[in-house]
Tab-separated table of C-alpha atoms and ligand atoms in Angstrom:
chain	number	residue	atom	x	y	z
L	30	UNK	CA	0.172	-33.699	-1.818
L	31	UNK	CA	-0.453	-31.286	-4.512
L	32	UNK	CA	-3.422	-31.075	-6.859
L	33	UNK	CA	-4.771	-29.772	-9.737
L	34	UNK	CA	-6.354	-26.634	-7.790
L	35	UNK	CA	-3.348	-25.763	-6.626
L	36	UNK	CA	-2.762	-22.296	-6.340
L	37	UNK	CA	-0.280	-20.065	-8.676
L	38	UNK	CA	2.723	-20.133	-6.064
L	39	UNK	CA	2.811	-16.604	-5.482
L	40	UNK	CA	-1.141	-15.827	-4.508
L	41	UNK	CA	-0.625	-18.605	-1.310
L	42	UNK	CA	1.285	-15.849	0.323
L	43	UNK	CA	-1.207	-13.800	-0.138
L	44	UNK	CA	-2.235	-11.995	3.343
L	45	UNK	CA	-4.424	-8.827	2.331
L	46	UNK	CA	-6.900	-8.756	5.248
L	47	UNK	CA	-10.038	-7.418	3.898
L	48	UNK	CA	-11.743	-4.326	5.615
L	49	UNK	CA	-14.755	-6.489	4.761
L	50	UNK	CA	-13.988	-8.819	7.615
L	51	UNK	CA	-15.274	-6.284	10.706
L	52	UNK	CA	-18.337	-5.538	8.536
L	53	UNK	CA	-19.468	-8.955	9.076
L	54	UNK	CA	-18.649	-9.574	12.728
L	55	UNK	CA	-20.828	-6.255	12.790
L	56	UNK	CA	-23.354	-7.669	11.065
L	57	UNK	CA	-23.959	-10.440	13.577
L	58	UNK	CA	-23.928	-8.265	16.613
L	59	UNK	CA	-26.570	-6.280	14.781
L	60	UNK	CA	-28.706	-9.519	14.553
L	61	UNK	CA	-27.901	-10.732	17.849
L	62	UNK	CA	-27.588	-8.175	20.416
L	63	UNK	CA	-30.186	-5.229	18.230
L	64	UNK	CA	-27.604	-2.903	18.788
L	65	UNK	CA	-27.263	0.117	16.152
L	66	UNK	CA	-23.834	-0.226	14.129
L	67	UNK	CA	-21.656	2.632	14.279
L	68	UNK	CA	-19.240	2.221	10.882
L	69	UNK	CA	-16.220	4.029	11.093
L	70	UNK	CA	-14.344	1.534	8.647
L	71	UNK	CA	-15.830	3.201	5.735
L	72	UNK	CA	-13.244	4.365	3.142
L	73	UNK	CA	-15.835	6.287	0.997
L	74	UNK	CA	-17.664	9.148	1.416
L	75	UNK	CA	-21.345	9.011	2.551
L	76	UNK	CA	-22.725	11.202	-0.026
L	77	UNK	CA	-24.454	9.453	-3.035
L	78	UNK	CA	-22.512	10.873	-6.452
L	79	UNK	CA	-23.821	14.074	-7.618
L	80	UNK	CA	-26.345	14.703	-9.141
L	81	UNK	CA	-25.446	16.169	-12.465
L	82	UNK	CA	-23.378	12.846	-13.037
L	83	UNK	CA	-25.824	10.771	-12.379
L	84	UNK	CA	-27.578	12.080	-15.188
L	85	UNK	CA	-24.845	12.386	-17.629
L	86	UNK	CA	-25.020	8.436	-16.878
L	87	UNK	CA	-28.193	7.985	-17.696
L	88	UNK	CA	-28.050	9.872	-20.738
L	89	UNK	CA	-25.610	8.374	-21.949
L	90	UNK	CA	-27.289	4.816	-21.662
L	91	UNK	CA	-30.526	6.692	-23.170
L	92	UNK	CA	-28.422	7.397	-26.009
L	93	UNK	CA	-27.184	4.444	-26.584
L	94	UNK	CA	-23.244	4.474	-25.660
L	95	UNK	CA	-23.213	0.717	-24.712
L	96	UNK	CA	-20.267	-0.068	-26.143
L	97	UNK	CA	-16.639	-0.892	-26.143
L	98	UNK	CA	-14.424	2.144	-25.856
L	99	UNK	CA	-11.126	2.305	-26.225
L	100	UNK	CA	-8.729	0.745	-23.964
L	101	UNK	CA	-7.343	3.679	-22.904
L	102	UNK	CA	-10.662	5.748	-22.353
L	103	UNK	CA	-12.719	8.219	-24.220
L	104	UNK	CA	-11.109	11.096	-25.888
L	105	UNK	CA	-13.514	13.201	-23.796
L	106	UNK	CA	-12.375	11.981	-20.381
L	107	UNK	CA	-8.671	11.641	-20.924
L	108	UNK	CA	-9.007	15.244	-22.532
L	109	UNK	CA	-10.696	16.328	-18.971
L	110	UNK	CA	-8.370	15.054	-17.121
L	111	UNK	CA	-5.301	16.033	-18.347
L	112	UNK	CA	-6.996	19.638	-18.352
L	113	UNK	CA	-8.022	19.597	-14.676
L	114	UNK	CA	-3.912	18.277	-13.717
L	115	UNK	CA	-2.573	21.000	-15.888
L	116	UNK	CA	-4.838	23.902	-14.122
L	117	UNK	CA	-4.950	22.401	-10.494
L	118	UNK	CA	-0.811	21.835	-10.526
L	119	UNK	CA	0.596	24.075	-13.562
L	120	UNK	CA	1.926	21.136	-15.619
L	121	UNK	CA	1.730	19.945	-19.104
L	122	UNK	CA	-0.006	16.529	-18.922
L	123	UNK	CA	-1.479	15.668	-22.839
L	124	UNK	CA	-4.543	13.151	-23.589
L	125	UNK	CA	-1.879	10.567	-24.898
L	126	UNK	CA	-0.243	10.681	-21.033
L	127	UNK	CA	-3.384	9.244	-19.598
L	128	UNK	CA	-4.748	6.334	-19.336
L	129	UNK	CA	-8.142	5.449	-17.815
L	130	UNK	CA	-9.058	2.253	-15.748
L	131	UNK	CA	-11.797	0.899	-13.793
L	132	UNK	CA	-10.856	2.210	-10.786
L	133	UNK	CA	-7.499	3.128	-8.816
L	134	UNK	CA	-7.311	-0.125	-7.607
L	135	UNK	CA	-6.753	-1.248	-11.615
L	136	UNK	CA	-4.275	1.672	-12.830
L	137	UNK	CA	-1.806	0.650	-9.830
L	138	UNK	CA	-1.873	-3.118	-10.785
L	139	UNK	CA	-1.165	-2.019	-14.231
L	140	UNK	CA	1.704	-0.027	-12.852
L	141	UNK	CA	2.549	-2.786	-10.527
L	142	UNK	CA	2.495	-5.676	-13.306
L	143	UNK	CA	4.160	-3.620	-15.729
L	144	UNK	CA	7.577	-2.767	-13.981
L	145	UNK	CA	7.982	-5.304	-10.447
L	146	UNK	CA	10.085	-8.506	-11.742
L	147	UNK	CA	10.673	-11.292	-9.524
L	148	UNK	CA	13.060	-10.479	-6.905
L	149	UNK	CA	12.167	-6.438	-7.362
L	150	UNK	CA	12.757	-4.697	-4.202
L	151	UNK	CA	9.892	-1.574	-3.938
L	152	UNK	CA	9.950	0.370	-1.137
L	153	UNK	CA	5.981	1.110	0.569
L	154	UNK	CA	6.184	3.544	3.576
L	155	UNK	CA	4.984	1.576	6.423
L	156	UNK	CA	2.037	1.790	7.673
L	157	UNK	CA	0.587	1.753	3.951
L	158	UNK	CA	-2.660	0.899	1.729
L	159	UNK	CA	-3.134	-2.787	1.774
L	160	UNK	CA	-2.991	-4.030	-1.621
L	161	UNK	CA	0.402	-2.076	-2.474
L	162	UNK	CA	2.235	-5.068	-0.741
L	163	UNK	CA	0.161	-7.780	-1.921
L	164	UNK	CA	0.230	-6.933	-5.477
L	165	UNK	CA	4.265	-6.804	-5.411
L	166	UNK	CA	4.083	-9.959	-3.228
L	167	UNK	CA	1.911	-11.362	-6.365
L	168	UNK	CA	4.340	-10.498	-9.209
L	169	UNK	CA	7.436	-11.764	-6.534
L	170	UNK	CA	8.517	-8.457	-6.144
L	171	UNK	CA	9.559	-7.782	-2.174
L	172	UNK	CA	8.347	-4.857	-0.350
L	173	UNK	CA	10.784	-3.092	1.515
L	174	UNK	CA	9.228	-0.725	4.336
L	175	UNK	CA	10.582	2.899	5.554
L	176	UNK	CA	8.530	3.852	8.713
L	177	UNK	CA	6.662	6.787	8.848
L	178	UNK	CA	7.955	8.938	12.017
L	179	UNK	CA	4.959	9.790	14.429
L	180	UNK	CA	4.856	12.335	17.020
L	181	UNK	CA	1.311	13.701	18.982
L	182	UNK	CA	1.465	17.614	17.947
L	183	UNK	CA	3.762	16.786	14.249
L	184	UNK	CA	1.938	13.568	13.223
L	185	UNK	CA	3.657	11.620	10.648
L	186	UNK	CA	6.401	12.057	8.689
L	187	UNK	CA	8.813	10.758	6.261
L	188	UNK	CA	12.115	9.436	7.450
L	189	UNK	CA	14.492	10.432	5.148
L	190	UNK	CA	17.684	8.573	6.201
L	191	UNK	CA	16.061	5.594	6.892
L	192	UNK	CA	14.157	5.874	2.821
L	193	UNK	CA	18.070	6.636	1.909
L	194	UNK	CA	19.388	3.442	3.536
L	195	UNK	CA	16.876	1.452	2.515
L	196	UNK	CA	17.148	1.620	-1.404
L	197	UNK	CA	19.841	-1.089	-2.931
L	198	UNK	CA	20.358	-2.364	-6.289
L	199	UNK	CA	17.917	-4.508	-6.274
L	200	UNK	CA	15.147	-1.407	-5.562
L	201	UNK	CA	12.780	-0.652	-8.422
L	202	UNK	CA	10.401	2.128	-7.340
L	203	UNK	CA	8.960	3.808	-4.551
L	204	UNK	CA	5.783	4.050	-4.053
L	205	UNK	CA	4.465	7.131	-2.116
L	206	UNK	CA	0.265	7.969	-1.116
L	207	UNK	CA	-0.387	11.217	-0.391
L	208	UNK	CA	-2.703	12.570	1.366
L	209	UNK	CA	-2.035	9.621	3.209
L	210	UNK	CA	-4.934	6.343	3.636
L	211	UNK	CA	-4.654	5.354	6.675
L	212	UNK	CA	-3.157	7.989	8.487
L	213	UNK	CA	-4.728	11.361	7.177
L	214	UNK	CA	-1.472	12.997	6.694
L	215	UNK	CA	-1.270	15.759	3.872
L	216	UNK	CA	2.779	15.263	4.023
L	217	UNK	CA	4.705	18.586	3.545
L	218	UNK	CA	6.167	20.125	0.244
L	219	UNK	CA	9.251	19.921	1.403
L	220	UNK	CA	9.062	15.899	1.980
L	221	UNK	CA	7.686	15.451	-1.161
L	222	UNK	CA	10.268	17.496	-2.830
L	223	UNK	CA	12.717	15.161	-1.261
L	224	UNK	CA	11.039	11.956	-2.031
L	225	UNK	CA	11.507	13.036	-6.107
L	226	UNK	CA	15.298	13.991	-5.577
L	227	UNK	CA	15.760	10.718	-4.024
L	228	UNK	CA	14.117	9.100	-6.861
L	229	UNK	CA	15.397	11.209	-9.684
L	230	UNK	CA	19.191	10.427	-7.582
L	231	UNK	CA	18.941	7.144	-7.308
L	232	UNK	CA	16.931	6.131	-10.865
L	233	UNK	CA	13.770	5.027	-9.294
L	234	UNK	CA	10.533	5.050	-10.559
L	235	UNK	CA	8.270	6.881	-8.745
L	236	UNK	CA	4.575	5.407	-7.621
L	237	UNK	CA	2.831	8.277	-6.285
L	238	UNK	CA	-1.081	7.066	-6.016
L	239	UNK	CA	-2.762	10.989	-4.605
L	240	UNK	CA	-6.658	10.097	-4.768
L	241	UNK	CA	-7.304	11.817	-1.928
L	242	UNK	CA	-5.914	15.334	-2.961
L	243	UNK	CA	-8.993	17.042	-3.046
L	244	UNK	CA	-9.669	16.482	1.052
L	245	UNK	CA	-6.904	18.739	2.047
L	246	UNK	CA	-7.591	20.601	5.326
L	247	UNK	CA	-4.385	22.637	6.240
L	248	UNK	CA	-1.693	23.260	4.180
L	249	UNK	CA	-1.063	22.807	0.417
L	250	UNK	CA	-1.070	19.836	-1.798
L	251	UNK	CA	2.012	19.133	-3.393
L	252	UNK	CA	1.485	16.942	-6.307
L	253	UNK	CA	5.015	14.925	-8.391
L	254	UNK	CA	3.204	16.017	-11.446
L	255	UNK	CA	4.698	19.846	-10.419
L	256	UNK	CA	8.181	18.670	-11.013
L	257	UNK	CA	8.685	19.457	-15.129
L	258	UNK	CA	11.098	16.542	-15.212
L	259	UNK	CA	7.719	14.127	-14.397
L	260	UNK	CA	7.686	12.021	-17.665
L	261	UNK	CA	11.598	10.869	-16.549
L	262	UNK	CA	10.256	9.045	-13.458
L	263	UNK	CA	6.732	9.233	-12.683
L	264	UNK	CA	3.868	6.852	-12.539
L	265	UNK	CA	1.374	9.053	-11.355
L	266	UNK	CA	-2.438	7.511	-10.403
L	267	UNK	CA	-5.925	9.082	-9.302
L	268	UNK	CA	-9.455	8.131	-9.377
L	269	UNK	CA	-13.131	9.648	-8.961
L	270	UNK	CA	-13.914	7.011	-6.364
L	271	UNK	CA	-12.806	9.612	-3.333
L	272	UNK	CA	-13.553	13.572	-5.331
L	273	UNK	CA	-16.966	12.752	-6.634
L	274	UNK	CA	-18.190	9.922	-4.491
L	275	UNK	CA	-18.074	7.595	-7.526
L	276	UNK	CA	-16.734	4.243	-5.811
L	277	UNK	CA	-19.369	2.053	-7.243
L	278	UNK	CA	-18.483	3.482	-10.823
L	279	UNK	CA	-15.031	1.606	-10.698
L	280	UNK	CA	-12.915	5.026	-12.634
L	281	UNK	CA	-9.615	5.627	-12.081
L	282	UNK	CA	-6.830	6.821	-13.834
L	283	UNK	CA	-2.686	6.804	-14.414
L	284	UNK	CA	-0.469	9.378	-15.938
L	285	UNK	CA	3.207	8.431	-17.416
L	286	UNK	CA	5.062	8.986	-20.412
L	287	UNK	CA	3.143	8.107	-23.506
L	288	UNK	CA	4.851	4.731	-23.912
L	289	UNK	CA	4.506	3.871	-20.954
L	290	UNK	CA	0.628	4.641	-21.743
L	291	UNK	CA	0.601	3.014	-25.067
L	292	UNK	CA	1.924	-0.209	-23.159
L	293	UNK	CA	-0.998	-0.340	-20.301
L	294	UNK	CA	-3.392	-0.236	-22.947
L	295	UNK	CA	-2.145	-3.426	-24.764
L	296	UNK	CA	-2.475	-4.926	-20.746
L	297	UNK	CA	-5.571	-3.074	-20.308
L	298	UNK	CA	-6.612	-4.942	-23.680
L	299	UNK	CA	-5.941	-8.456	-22.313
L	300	UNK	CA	-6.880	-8.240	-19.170
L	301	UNK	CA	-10.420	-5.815	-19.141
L	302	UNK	CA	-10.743	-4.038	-22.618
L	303	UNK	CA	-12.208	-0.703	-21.723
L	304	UNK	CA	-13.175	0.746	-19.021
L	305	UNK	CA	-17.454	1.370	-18.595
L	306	UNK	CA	-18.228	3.587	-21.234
L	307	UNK	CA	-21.125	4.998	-19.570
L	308	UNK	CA	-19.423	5.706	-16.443
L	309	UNK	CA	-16.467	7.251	-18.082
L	310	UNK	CA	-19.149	9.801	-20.266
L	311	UNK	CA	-20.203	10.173	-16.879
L	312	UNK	CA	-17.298	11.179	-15.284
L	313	UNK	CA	-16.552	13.624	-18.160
L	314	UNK	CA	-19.185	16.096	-16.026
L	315	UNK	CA	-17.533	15.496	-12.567
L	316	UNK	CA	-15.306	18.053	-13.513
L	317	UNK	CA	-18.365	20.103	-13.510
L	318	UNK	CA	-19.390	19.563	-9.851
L	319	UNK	CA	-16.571	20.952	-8.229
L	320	UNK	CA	-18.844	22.922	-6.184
L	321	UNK	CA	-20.542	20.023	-4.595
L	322	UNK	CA	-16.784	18.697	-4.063
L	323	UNK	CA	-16.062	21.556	-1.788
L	324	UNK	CA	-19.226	21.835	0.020
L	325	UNK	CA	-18.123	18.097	1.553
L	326	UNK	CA	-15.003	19.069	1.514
L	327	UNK	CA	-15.998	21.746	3.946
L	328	UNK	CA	-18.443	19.504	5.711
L	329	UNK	CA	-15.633	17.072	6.073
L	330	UNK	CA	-13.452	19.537	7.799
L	331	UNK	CA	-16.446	20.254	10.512
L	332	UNK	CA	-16.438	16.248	10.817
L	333	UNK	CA	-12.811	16.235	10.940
L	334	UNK	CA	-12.533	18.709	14.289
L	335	UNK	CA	-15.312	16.937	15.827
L	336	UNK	CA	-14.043	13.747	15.804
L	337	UNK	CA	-10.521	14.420	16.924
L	338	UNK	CA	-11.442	17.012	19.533
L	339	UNK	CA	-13.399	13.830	21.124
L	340	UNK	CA	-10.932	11.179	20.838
L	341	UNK	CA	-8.599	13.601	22.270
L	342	UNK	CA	-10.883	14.083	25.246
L	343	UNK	CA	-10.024	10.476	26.194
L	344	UNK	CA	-7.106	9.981	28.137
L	345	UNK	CA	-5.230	6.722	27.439
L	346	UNK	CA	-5.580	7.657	23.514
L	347	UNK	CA	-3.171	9.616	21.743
L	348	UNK	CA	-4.365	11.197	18.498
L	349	UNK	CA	-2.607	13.894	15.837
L	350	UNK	CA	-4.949	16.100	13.609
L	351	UNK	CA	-5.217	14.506	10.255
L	352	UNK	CA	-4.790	17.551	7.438
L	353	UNK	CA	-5.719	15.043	4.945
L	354	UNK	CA	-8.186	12.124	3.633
L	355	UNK	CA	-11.098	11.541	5.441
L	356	UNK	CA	-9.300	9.263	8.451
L	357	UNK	CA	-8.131	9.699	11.931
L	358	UNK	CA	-5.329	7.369	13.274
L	359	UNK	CA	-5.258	7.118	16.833
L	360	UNK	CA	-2.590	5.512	18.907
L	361	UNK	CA	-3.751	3.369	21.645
L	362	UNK	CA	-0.799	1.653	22.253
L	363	UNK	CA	-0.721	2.231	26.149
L	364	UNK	CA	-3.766	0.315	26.331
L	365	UNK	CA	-3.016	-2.557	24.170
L	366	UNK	CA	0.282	-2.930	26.002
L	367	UNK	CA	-1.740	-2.139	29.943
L	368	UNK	CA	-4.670	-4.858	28.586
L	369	UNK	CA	-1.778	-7.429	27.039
L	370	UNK	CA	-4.382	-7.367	24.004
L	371	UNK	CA	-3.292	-7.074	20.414
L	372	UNK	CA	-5.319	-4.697	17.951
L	373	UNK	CA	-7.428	-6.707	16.369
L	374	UNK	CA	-8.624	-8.143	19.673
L	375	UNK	CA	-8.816	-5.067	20.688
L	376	UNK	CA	-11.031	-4.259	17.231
L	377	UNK	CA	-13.134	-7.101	17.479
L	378	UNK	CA	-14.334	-6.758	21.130
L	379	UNK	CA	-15.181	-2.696	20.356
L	380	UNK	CA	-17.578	-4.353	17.668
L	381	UNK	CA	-18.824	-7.280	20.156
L	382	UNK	CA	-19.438	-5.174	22.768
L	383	UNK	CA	-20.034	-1.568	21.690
L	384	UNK	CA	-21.219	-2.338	18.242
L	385	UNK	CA	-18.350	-0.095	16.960
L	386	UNK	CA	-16.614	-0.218	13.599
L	387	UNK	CA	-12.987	0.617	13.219
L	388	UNK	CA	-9.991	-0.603	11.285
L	389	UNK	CA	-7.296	-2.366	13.201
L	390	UNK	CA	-4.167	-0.529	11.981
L	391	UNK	CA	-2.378	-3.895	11.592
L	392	UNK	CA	-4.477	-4.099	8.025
L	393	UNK	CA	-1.696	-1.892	6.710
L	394	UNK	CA	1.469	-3.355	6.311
L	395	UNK	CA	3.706	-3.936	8.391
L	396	UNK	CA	4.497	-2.861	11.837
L	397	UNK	CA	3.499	0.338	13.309
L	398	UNK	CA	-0.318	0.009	12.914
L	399	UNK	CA	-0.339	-2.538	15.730
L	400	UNK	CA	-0.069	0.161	17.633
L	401	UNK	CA	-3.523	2.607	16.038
L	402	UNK	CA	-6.621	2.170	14.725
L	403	UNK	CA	-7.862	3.520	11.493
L	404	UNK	CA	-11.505	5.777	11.646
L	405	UNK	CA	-13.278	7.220	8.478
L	406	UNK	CA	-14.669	10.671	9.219
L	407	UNK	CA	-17.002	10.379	6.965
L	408	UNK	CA	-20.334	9.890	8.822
L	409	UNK	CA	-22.742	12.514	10.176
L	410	UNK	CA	-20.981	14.278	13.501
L	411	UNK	CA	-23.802	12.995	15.606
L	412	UNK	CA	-22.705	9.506	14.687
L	413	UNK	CA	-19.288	10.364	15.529
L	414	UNK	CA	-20.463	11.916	18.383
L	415	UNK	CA	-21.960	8.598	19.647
L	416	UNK	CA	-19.411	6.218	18.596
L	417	UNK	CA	-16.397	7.875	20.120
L	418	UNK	CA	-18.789	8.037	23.228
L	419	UNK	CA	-18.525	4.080	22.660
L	420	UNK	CA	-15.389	3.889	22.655
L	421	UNK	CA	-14.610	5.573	25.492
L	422	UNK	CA	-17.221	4.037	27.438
L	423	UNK	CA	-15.408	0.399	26.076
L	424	UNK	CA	-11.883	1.751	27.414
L	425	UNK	CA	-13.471	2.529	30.982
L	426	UNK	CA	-14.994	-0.504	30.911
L	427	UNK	CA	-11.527	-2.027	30.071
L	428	UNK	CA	-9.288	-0.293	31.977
L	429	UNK	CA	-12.067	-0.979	35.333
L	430	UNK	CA	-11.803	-5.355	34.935
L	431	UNK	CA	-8.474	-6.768	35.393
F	19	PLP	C1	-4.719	5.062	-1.163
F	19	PLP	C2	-5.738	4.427	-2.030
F	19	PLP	N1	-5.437	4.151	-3.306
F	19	PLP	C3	-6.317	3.559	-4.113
F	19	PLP	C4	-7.570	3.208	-3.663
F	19	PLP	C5	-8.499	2.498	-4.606
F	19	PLP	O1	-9.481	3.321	-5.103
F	19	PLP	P1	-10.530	2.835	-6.223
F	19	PLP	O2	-11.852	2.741	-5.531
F	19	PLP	O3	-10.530	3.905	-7.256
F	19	PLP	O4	-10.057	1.540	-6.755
F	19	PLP	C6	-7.943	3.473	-2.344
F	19	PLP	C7	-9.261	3.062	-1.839
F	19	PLP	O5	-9.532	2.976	-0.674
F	19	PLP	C8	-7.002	4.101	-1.500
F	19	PLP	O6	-7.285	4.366	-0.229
């Protein structure tokens, strides 16, 4: 029977499991056994923003910037921006290239709802960040996955052939995170040089979403902005949730040819009006506190050898070192496939039991997460020090019943 509340046709399919789901079965055990959460499902960092933006914020509300801005940002912070792109990676992005949004999240689904028509094939490396798939799946665009290769000592990588053999006529765009959420992989120049000839070859637009490219640990970021041909293909997006610890602030950003600009602002217009315009005069100063960025940065690092030298230390786990991001994807597919257990079970019960947050990898579409489990790195090292001790005390425990 249908009724008036039913929903538009394409948001039924809607699957996006929300990371918010383990917080709540932690919640409970907290209550009911009194057992100290350890939250590794965190995708922020645990510093609150810095200082010196804090008070640009509250200046700016002392002064009295209330109002609209806008729709595509203050002068100011699309000024900043472009600056900080064209020193980081040597390019030539201008004010009119960028567009500001409330948050990441917003400047992909104005990418998303501004080039995915029904029946779009777009190509999301699998595993991926949730909502790529579900906001395709919303506009009735199809997402088409390439696997990610993984090996222990190499990690992930990007399988060429099978990105090659994937794209068809009906293929609109690629979409491409790096450093990489959930894995942690910084992927090489080399494979992101190929993933722009492959665009550029084959007329593609190219997603590439790199809000984690200040938490680099080895090697060097490689950003599409570098290529000089970047306005021809390019949908470029960042934020200041991840860099200055701003996630409550709700800032991100895209950069694409000014048209392309010009045209998210008329969607920006309908669907939000402006961004915050206290946050953005706020963010104008983040580019000041680039100091504090690398002292976490470097903290981060320290976190990021603890916690993999001690999931390494347990047997039936297999772990690569993440070069990127602030997560660790371990595989612990012997154990799900010993215990007959899928990974959410498997999820769930580390909370029940061991009062243990992680992220089942199966949150990130489609297929090989089943196999790992996502952990943010960014907690104090004696909390990671006591929550891998969890875990392995919950595998023992496993692998000792029948
Ligand atoms: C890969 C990736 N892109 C985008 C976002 C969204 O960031 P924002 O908080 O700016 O919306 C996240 C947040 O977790 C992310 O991991």
């Amino acid at each position: 029977m249908t009724s008036i509340f039913d929903f538009n046709a394409n948001i039924s399919q809607l699957s996006g499991e929300s990371t918010l789901l383990y917080k709540e079965i932690a919640k409970k055990v907290e209550k009911t056994k009194k057992l100290k959460i350890i939250d590794f499902g965190i995708g922020q960092p645990d510093v609150v923003t810095f200082k010196r933006i804090r008070e640009a914020a509250k200046s700016a509300l002392d002064e009295g910037f209330t109002s609209y801005t806008s729709a595509l940002g203050i002068d100011e912070l699309r000024i900043k921006i472009a600056e900080y792109l064209n020193n980081r990676y040597s390019t030539d992005v201008k004010k009119e290239e960028v567009i500001v949004t409330p948050g990441a999240k917003t400047a992909l689904f104005l990418s998303f709802i501004l080039y995915v028509n029904p029946g779009d094939e777009v190509i999301l490396f699998d595993p991926s960040f949730y909502s790529y798939s579900e906001v395709v799946k919303l506009l009735g665009g199809k997402p088409i996955y390439v696997n990610l290769k993984w090996d222990k000592s190499e990690g992930f990588s990007i399988d060429v052939r099978d990105l090659e053999n994937k794209i068809t006529k009906k293929t609109k765009m690629i979409v491409f995170n790096n450093p990489h959420n959930p894995t942690g992989t910084l992927f090489s120049s080399s494979d992101v040089e190929k993933i722009i000839n492959i665009a550029k070859d084959n007329k593609l637009l190219l997603l590439s979403d790199e809000i984690y490219d200040n938490f680099i640990y080895e090697g060097r970021m490689k950003s599409v902005l570098e290529d000089s041909d970047w306005r021809d293909f390019v949908l470029y997006i960042n934020g200041f949730s991840k860099t200055f610890s701003m996630t409550g602030w709700r800032l991100g950003y895209v950069v694409a040819r000014e048209d392309i600009i010009n045209k998210m602002g008329i969607l920006a217009a309908n669907i939000y009006t402006c961004p915050t315009s206290f946050a953005q005069k706020a963010a104008v100063k983040a580019f000041e506190t680039f100091d504090e960025v690398n002292e976490m940065v470097k903290l981060f690092r320290k976190r990021r050898d603890l916690i993999y030298e001690e999931l390494n230390k347990i047997k039936e786990i297999k772990v690569s070192k993440p070069n990127g991001a602030f997560y660790i994807f371990p595989n612990i597919g012997d154990i799900l496939q010993m215990k007959n257990i899928d990974v959410k079970t498997f999820a769930i019960k580390l909370i029940e039991e061991k009062g243990v947050v992680t992220i089942p990898g199966e949150v990130f579409p489609l297929n090989i997460g089943r196999q790992f489990l996502r952990l943010s790195f960014a907690v104090d090292e004696n909390i990671i020090k006591e929550g891998v001790n969890r875990i392995r005390e919950f595998i023992e425990g496993m692998m000792n019943t029948r």
